[in-house]
Amino acid sequence: MQIRFAFGQHGLDVNLPDGPRYELIESRSASALPDVAAALDAALDRPIGSRPLRELAAGKKTAAISVCDITRPAPNWLTLPPVLKRLHEAGIPVEGVTILIATGLHREATPSELNHILGPEIAAKYRVVNHDARMLADHRWLGTTGRGIPVYIDERFMAAELHITLGFIEQHLMLGFSGGRKLVAPGLAAQETIKVIHSPTFMREPMATEGSIAENPLHAQLLEIARMAGHDFMLDVTLTQSREVSGIFAGDPVKAHAAGVDFLRTTSLERLTGLADAVITSAAGYPLDLTLYQTVKGVTAAQHIVKPGGRILIMGECAEGVGSPEFAEKVASFSGYDNFLDEIRSADVVIDQWQLEKLALTGQKHELFLYVPGLAKERLGGLASRCFWDANSAVDAVLKGLPVGARVALVPEGPYVYARVEDEVHEWVV
C-alpha cells in the first residue's frame, strides 16, 4: 500500500510492504465553520468570561498583540482584522498598536514570513516587532512565581495598556495544549525565564506532556506568569486537517482557553483499541518540520500510542537544518539517551536542550528511527546511527523483524493527530 505523509511543503508518498497490520490514524476535527467572519464577530462581542474587546479597549491609547511565529499555522490574517477594527473603534490609533511575533527562543521572522504570518497589508501598516529572548534589557522584571521561576517579559508588551494574544490550540509536548498563556511565556519571555520553564525540573514531570492540563505543573506556572504580565484578552482558534477554522474561543485568558481545550478534546480525540507495535509518523510537514528541533514533536506525540519498547519512525524534511546553534551543538555531541539525561540533570540549562531531553526520555522507552534528509550525518552525533536519508530504507528498518500481523500505526499528520488508547481516554478527558 502507499500512504502520503505530510512532509515539507509537498508531502511524501511512502510505499509499505505486505505483512504488518496497518492502521491509518488521521486527524479528527469538528467541521469548518461556515462563516468565520460572523463567528469572529460573535466571539469578540460576546466573549467567554470577559467584557467585549471593544469595551476593554475603551479609554486606552495603546495595545500590544502577541501572535505566533512561522512555526505555527495560526491564521492571523483572519483573526487580526476584526481585533484591530474593535481597537480602533474604541479609540486606539494605528500607531498605538504593537504586534509582537512571539518567537520564544526561535529565530526572528523574515520580512517575507511577516507577510505570511500577518498578511501584507497589516505587516506594512502596523508596528510589527520580533521578540528577542536573548536581549534581557528589552524585558521587564515582574518577580518570581510560586515555584521560583524568574519572570521577565518583553517590555514592548508590558508597556501597552491592553495585552492581547492570538493563537491556536493543538496538543503540545510539554504544556498539554498550546495557545492562550503560551503566547506570553515562553513566547515573549527572556531566556532567563524560558530556561527555567524548560529545565529538568519540569521536563521530567510525568504530566508535563501532550494532552495533560489539569495536573500539568508547567501549565499552572504559565498561567501564573500570564497573570503577572496582565494578560487581558485572548483569541484562539482550532483548525481542521486542511487548516480551516473549526472553533473560535475569545475572552478571559483562562476560561476561554479552557473552553477551547474542552472543544478540541471533544471533537478531535481519536480513540484507539490498542497500542501499536510500531508507529510511522511525520512532523506534520511545513512549517513544523523545518528543523530537527521542531521534528521532535512528532516523536513525543507518537509515544502515547505505541507499546513500551515499540518502534517509532519520524519523518521530517529539516530543510533549515538542526535548529538553533545551541541545540545543534547539543545534538552534535550527543552520545546516548542515558548519558545525555545524566549530563544535564544538575547542570546549568542550555538553550533548547529541553527538546533533546524530551527526545531522550522517549528514546529510553522506545526504539527510535528518523528519516531526516535535510541533515548531514556529521551534525547528528550519536543520533546518526538511528537516522536515514532514504525513506524506503527507513521504513524497511522500522519494519524489519516484526512478526506477521504486527500492528503498525500510520500517522500522516504527526503531532496534529490527537490519539489515545480507549482504556486511557478517561485519564485524559475529565
XYZ file of C-alpha atoms in Angstrom:
430
model
C 0.000 0.000 0.000
C 1.019 3.615 -0.495
C 0.338 6.398 2.003
C 1.032 10.105 1.601
C 2.600 11.712 4.674
C 2.780 15.437 5.447
C 6.399 16.272 4.669
C 7.936 19.604 3.715
C 5.654 21.688 1.522
C 4.717 18.954 -0.949
C 4.225 15.734 1.018
C 5.880 12.323 0.736
C 4.461 9.110 -0.746
C 5.586 6.080 1.234
C 5.321 2.526 -0.110
C 4.588 -0.086 2.566
C 5.227 -3.822 2.101
C 2.715 -6.550 2.891
C 2.921 -8.332 6.233
C 2.076 -5.954 9.086
C -1.472 -4.981 10.024
C -1.527 -1.299 9.154
C -3.858 1.122 10.891
C -4.262 4.593 9.386
C -4.766 7.235 12.072
C -5.845 10.570 10.684
C -6.587 13.796 12.450
C -10.177 14.299 13.529
C -11.778 17.664 13.978
C -15.039 19.492 14.008
C -16.275 20.725 10.653
C -15.017 24.028 9.339
C -17.127 26.980 10.418
C -19.420 28.066 7.567
C -18.970 31.795 8.245
C -15.687 32.565 10.001
C -16.160 36.334 9.834
C -19.520 36.151 11.606
C -18.150 33.709 14.178
C -15.216 36.028 14.920
C -17.565 38.980 15.397
C -19.686 36.952 17.799
C -16.668 35.727 19.762
C -15.217 39.218 20.165
C -18.522 40.875 21.029
C -19.792 38.070 23.299
C -16.553 36.652 24.745
C -16.160 33.927 27.357
C -15.853 35.290 30.912
C -14.925 38.785 29.794
C -16.324 42.106 28.698
C -16.327 42.594 24.897
C -12.975 43.602 23.451
C -14.296 46.997 22.380
C -15.246 47.754 25.995
C -11.871 46.585 27.318
C -10.127 48.913 24.874
C -12.298 51.952 25.651
C -10.299 54.809 27.142
C -6.946 53.253 26.291
C -4.413 54.566 23.795
C -2.097 51.583 23.362
C -2.443 47.846 22.852
C 0.041 45.020 22.329
C -0.905 41.874 20.426
C 1.210 38.716 20.666
C 0.965 36.359 17.672
C 2.559 33.018 16.747
C 5.714 32.835 14.623
C 6.184 30.950 11.331
C 6.391 27.549 13.059
C 2.641 27.657 13.840
C -0.205 27.718 11.287
C -2.266 30.263 13.241
C -4.475 32.187 10.756
C -3.576 35.649 11.998
C -4.563 37.216 8.670
C -8.140 36.129 9.516
C -8.210 36.848 13.230
C -6.282 40.126 13.357
C -8.539 42.378 11.213
C -11.657 42.153 13.442
C -9.484 42.586 16.538
C -7.816 45.679 15.110
C -11.177 47.051 13.962
C -12.529 46.970 17.514
C -9.398 48.518 18.971
C -9.674 51.428 16.553
C -13.412 51.824 17.162
C -12.596 52.104 20.868
C -10.145 54.933 20.183
C -6.765 53.213 19.965
C -4.959 54.607 16.894
C -2.920 52.582 14.411
C 0.287 53.991 15.888
C -0.837 52.821 19.327
C -0.850 49.157 18.321
C 2.239 46.963 18.566
C 2.168 43.446 17.098
C 4.808 41.177 18.614
C 5.959 37.955 16.970
C 6.110 35.529 19.912
C 9.304 33.761 18.907
C 10.281 32.464 22.328
C 13.823 31.337 21.524
C 13.118 30.642 17.850
C 14.777 32.792 15.194
C 13.145 36.068 14.177
C 10.631 36.147 11.349
C 11.900 37.363 7.972
C 10.096 40.151 6.057
C 8.512 37.623 3.692
C 7.416 35.498 6.662
C 5.813 38.543 8.276
C 3.643 38.906 5.180
C 2.657 35.262 5.541
C 2.058 35.470 9.289
C 0.061 38.706 9.287
C -0.977 39.395 5.719
C 0.921 42.014 3.696
C -1.464 44.895 4.453
C -1.190 44.535 8.222
C 2.564 43.899 8.037
C 3.017 47.152 6.117
C 0.616 49.306 8.153
C 1.358 48.450 11.779
C 4.350 48.420 14.067
C 5.491 44.790 13.952
C 8.439 43.624 16.064
C 10.203 40.328 16.633
C 10.643 39.244 20.227
C 14.292 38.555 21.118
C 14.647 36.423 24.244
C 18.418 36.886 24.306
C 18.213 40.639 24.989
C 17.473 40.785 28.722
C 17.495 44.582 28.720
C 14.425 44.544 26.459
C 12.355 42.785 29.130
C 10.600 43.890 32.302
C 11.253 42.094 35.592
C 7.960 41.006 37.173
C 9.163 38.912 40.109
C 9.125 35.143 40.625
C 6.383 32.525 40.524
C 5.401 30.361 43.460
C 7.805 27.686 42.211
C 10.677 30.110 41.767
C 10.581 30.884 38.040
C 12.090 34.347 37.419
C 9.706 36.276 35.175
C 10.977 38.682 32.518
C 8.500 39.680 29.765
C 9.086 41.801 26.653
C 8.922 45.460 27.660
C 7.011 46.407 24.495
C 4.197 44.085 25.547
C 4.245 45.260 29.152
C 4.324 48.958 28.221
C 0.946 48.754 26.474
C -2.287 49.458 28.330
C -4.048 46.415 26.850
C -2.446 42.974 26.476
C -3.897 40.598 23.871
C -2.797 37.233 22.479
C -3.810 35.490 19.257
C -3.049 31.827 18.722
C -4.437 28.385 18.089
C -4.919 25.290 20.177
C -3.294 21.931 19.458
C -1.711 19.292 21.676
C 1.725 20.322 22.955
C 4.582 18.110 24.080
C 5.125 19.912 27.408
C 2.104 22.084 28.120
C -0.651 19.660 27.224
C -2.100 22.107 24.712
C -0.798 25.245 23.015
C -2.437 28.658 22.844
C -3.502 31.163 25.498
C -0.802 31.641 28.131
C 1.897 30.264 25.822
C 1.791 33.481 23.784
C 3.045 35.325 26.885
C 5.564 32.778 28.135
C 7.628 31.380 26.632
C 6.515 33.406 23.583
C 7.531 36.834 24.928
C 9.766 35.806 27.821
C 13.506 36.354 28.247
C 15.791 33.354 28.058
C 16.325 33.652 31.809
C 12.655 32.715 32.201
C 12.497 30.212 29.346
C 15.455 28.192 30.605
C 13.820 27.574 33.963
C 10.458 26.747 32.402
C 12.238 24.123 30.303
C 14.596 22.806 32.971
C 14.657 19.125 34.003
C 12.536 20.146 36.997
C 9.558 20.491 34.676
C 10.597 18.443 31.636
C 10.684 15.256 33.719
C 7.302 15.813 35.333
C 5.166 12.876 34.099
C 2.151 15.129 33.486
C 4.112 17.746 31.508
C 3.149 16.043 28.270
C 0.684 16.077 25.376
C -2.972 16.288 26.327
C -2.380 16.964 30.036
C -3.794 20.137 31.577
C -5.437 19.655 34.976
C -2.422 18.011 36.606
C 0.270 19.661 34.496
C 2.560 21.763 36.755
C 4.026 23.629 33.798
C 0.565 24.711 32.653
C -0.092 26.063 36.144
C 3.175 28.009 36.131
C 2.470 29.589 32.756
C -0.973 30.675 33.900
C 0.694 32.359 36.869
C 3.207 34.119 34.603
C 0.440 35.316 32.279
C -1.457 36.773 35.241
C 1.692 38.572 36.376
C 2.017 40.069 32.882
C -1.543 41.375 32.915
C -2.829 39.098 30.149
C -6.161 40.815 29.422
C -7.744 39.037 26.463
C -7.092 36.085 24.169
C -8.403 34.877 20.841
C -7.543 31.284 19.926
C -8.866 29.053 17.188
C -8.937 25.338 16.484
C -8.239 24.079 12.978
C -9.338 21.271 10.687
C -6.870 18.993 8.897
C -6.926 21.364 5.925
C -6.191 24.317 8.283
C -9.688 25.782 8.156
C -11.111 27.311 11.328
C -13.319 24.881 13.271
C -13.734 26.785 16.519
C -13.131 30.275 17.942
C -12.517 30.998 21.628
C -12.151 34.567 22.837
C -12.266 36.315 26.170
C -10.806 35.679 29.609
C -7.390 34.017 29.057
C -8.095 31.179 31.498
C -11.771 30.486 30.805
C -11.628 30.904 27.030
C -8.555 28.702 26.719
C -10.171 26.021 28.877
C -13.237 26.108 26.638
C -11.027 25.685 23.569
C -9.218 22.719 25.103
C -12.538 21.064 26.008
C -13.798 21.593 22.461
C -10.636 20.130 20.949
C -10.776 17.094 23.198
C -14.436 16.521 22.351
C -14.066 16.880 18.592
C -10.516 15.762 17.827
C -9.640 12.848 20.101
C -9.070 9.663 18.088
C -9.824 6.647 20.282
C -7.763 3.537 19.537
C -8.474 -0.030 20.623
C -4.885 -0.891 21.487
C -1.221 0.113 21.400
C 0.815 -0.387 18.227
C 3.989 -2.431 17.844
C 5.385 0.383 15.689
C 4.374 3.858 14.555
C 5.336 5.512 11.284
C 4.632 9.203 11.587
C 5.636 12.637 10.346
C 6.385 16.016 11.863
C 3.257 17.368 10.096
C 5.166 18.898 7.186
C 5.909 22.585 6.608
C 6.359 24.684 8.651
C 6.666 22.308 11.603
C 9.352 20.095 10.052
C 11.712 22.910 9.082
C 14.205 21.780 11.733
C 15.063 18.734 13.798
C 14.117 20.763 16.872
C 10.514 21.004 15.678
C 10.502 17.467 14.230
C 10.948 16.031 17.726
C 7.292 16.872 18.402
C 6.234 14.080 16.074
C 8.228 11.593 18.147
C 6.813 12.606 21.511
C 3.239 12.644 20.202
C 3.626 9.086 18.891
C 4.796 7.678 22.231
C 1.218 7.658 23.539
C 0.034 5.048 21.004
C 2.970 2.594 20.877
C 3.775 -0.276 23.214
C 6.636 0.051 25.719
C 9.753 -0.873 23.777
C 7.895 -0.375 20.492
C 9.294 1.398 17.480
C 8.727 4.943 16.214
C 9.807 6.245 12.795
C 9.585 10.024 12.449
C 9.900 11.690 9.047
C 10.806 15.378 8.804
C 12.338 17.301 5.917
C 14.519 19.539 8.153
C 15.187 21.949 5.290
C 16.611 24.536 7.736
C 18.858 22.042 9.499
C 19.099 21.011 13.140
C 17.873 24.172 14.851
C 19.461 26.897 16.966
C 23.258 26.946 17.396
C 22.860 25.788 20.994
C 20.592 22.895 20.034
C 22.854 21.950 17.117
C 25.852 21.795 19.458
C 23.991 19.541 21.892
C 22.923 17.216 19.084
C 26.435 17.058 17.593
C 27.869 15.953 20.960
C 25.005 13.579 21.793
C 26.337 10.212 22.975
C 23.215 8.386 24.093
C 19.911 8.825 25.880
C 21.086 7.883 29.372
C 24.344 9.806 29.088
C 22.605 12.958 27.942
C 19.948 12.865 30.653
C 22.600 12.346 33.321
C 24.730 15.133 31.856
C 22.021 17.798 32.082
C 20.321 16.656 35.277
C 22.020 19.211 37.529
C 23.970 21.324 35.026
C 23.107 24.885 34.013
C 20.323 24.855 31.446
C 21.454 25.475 27.853
C 19.064 26.975 25.324
C 16.924 24.349 23.561
C 18.391 21.373 25.441
C 14.836 20.550 26.521
C 13.839 19.309 23.083
C 16.682 16.805 23.083
C 15.724 15.928 26.653
C 12.175 15.090 25.555
C 13.582 13.010 22.697
C 15.908 11.161 25.079
C 13.128 10.468 27.561
C 11.094 8.938 24.734
C 14.139 7.064 23.446
C 14.620 5.413 26.817
C 11.216 3.751 26.449
C 11.003 3.148 22.697
C 13.213 2.328 19.720
C 13.516 5.462 17.568
C 14.182 5.809 13.829
C 14.499 9.130 11.979
C 14.178 9.986 8.280
C 15.682 13.494 8.107
C 17.091 14.118 4.602
C 17.887 17.767 5.265
C 20.566 16.912 7.817
C 24.206 15.925 7.377
C 25.327 12.799 9.235
C 28.281 14.543 10.867
C 25.937 17.009 12.608
C 23.905 14.358 14.388
C 26.338 12.865 16.895
C 25.067 9.621 18.369
C 21.669 10.118 16.735
C 23.230 9.407 13.334
C 23.019 5.663 13.921
C 19.230 5.996 14.113
C 18.914 8.329 11.096
C 18.172 7.597 7.440
C 18.377 9.730 4.342
C 16.216 7.457 2.174
C 12.551 6.921 3.039
C 12.384 3.318 1.841
C 15.427 2.355 3.909
C 13.884 3.969 6.984
C 10.608 2.103 6.520
C 12.439 -1.193 5.948
C 14.429 -0.672 9.155
C 11.422 0.039 11.375
C 9.514 -2.951 9.990
C 12.426 -5.404 9.993
C 11.871 -8.360 12.287
C 8.290 -7.523 13.208
C 6.086 -10.606 13.255
C 3.491 -11.127 10.540
C 0.364 -9.267 11.559
C 2.185 -6.834 13.828
C 0.146 -3.694 14.460
C 1.709 -0.686 12.712
C 0.076 2.718 13.167
C 0.404 5.198 10.283
C 0.070 8.858 11.306
C 0.450 11.091 8.209
C -0.218 14.353 10.104
C 2.113 13.609 13.013
C 1.649 15.791 16.113
C -1.558 17.315 14.732
C -3.227 13.965 15.421
C -4.526 13.706 18.969
C -4.930 9.985 19.647
C -5.144 7.817 22.747
C -5.920 4.175 23.510
C -9.526 3.740 24.637
C -8.586 2.438 28.104
C -6.557 5.608 28.776
C -9.070 8.133 27.496
C -10.668 8.642 30.922
C -7.277 9.635 32.332
C -7.053 12.492 29.828
C -10.610 13.632 29.272
C -12.052 14.940 32.515
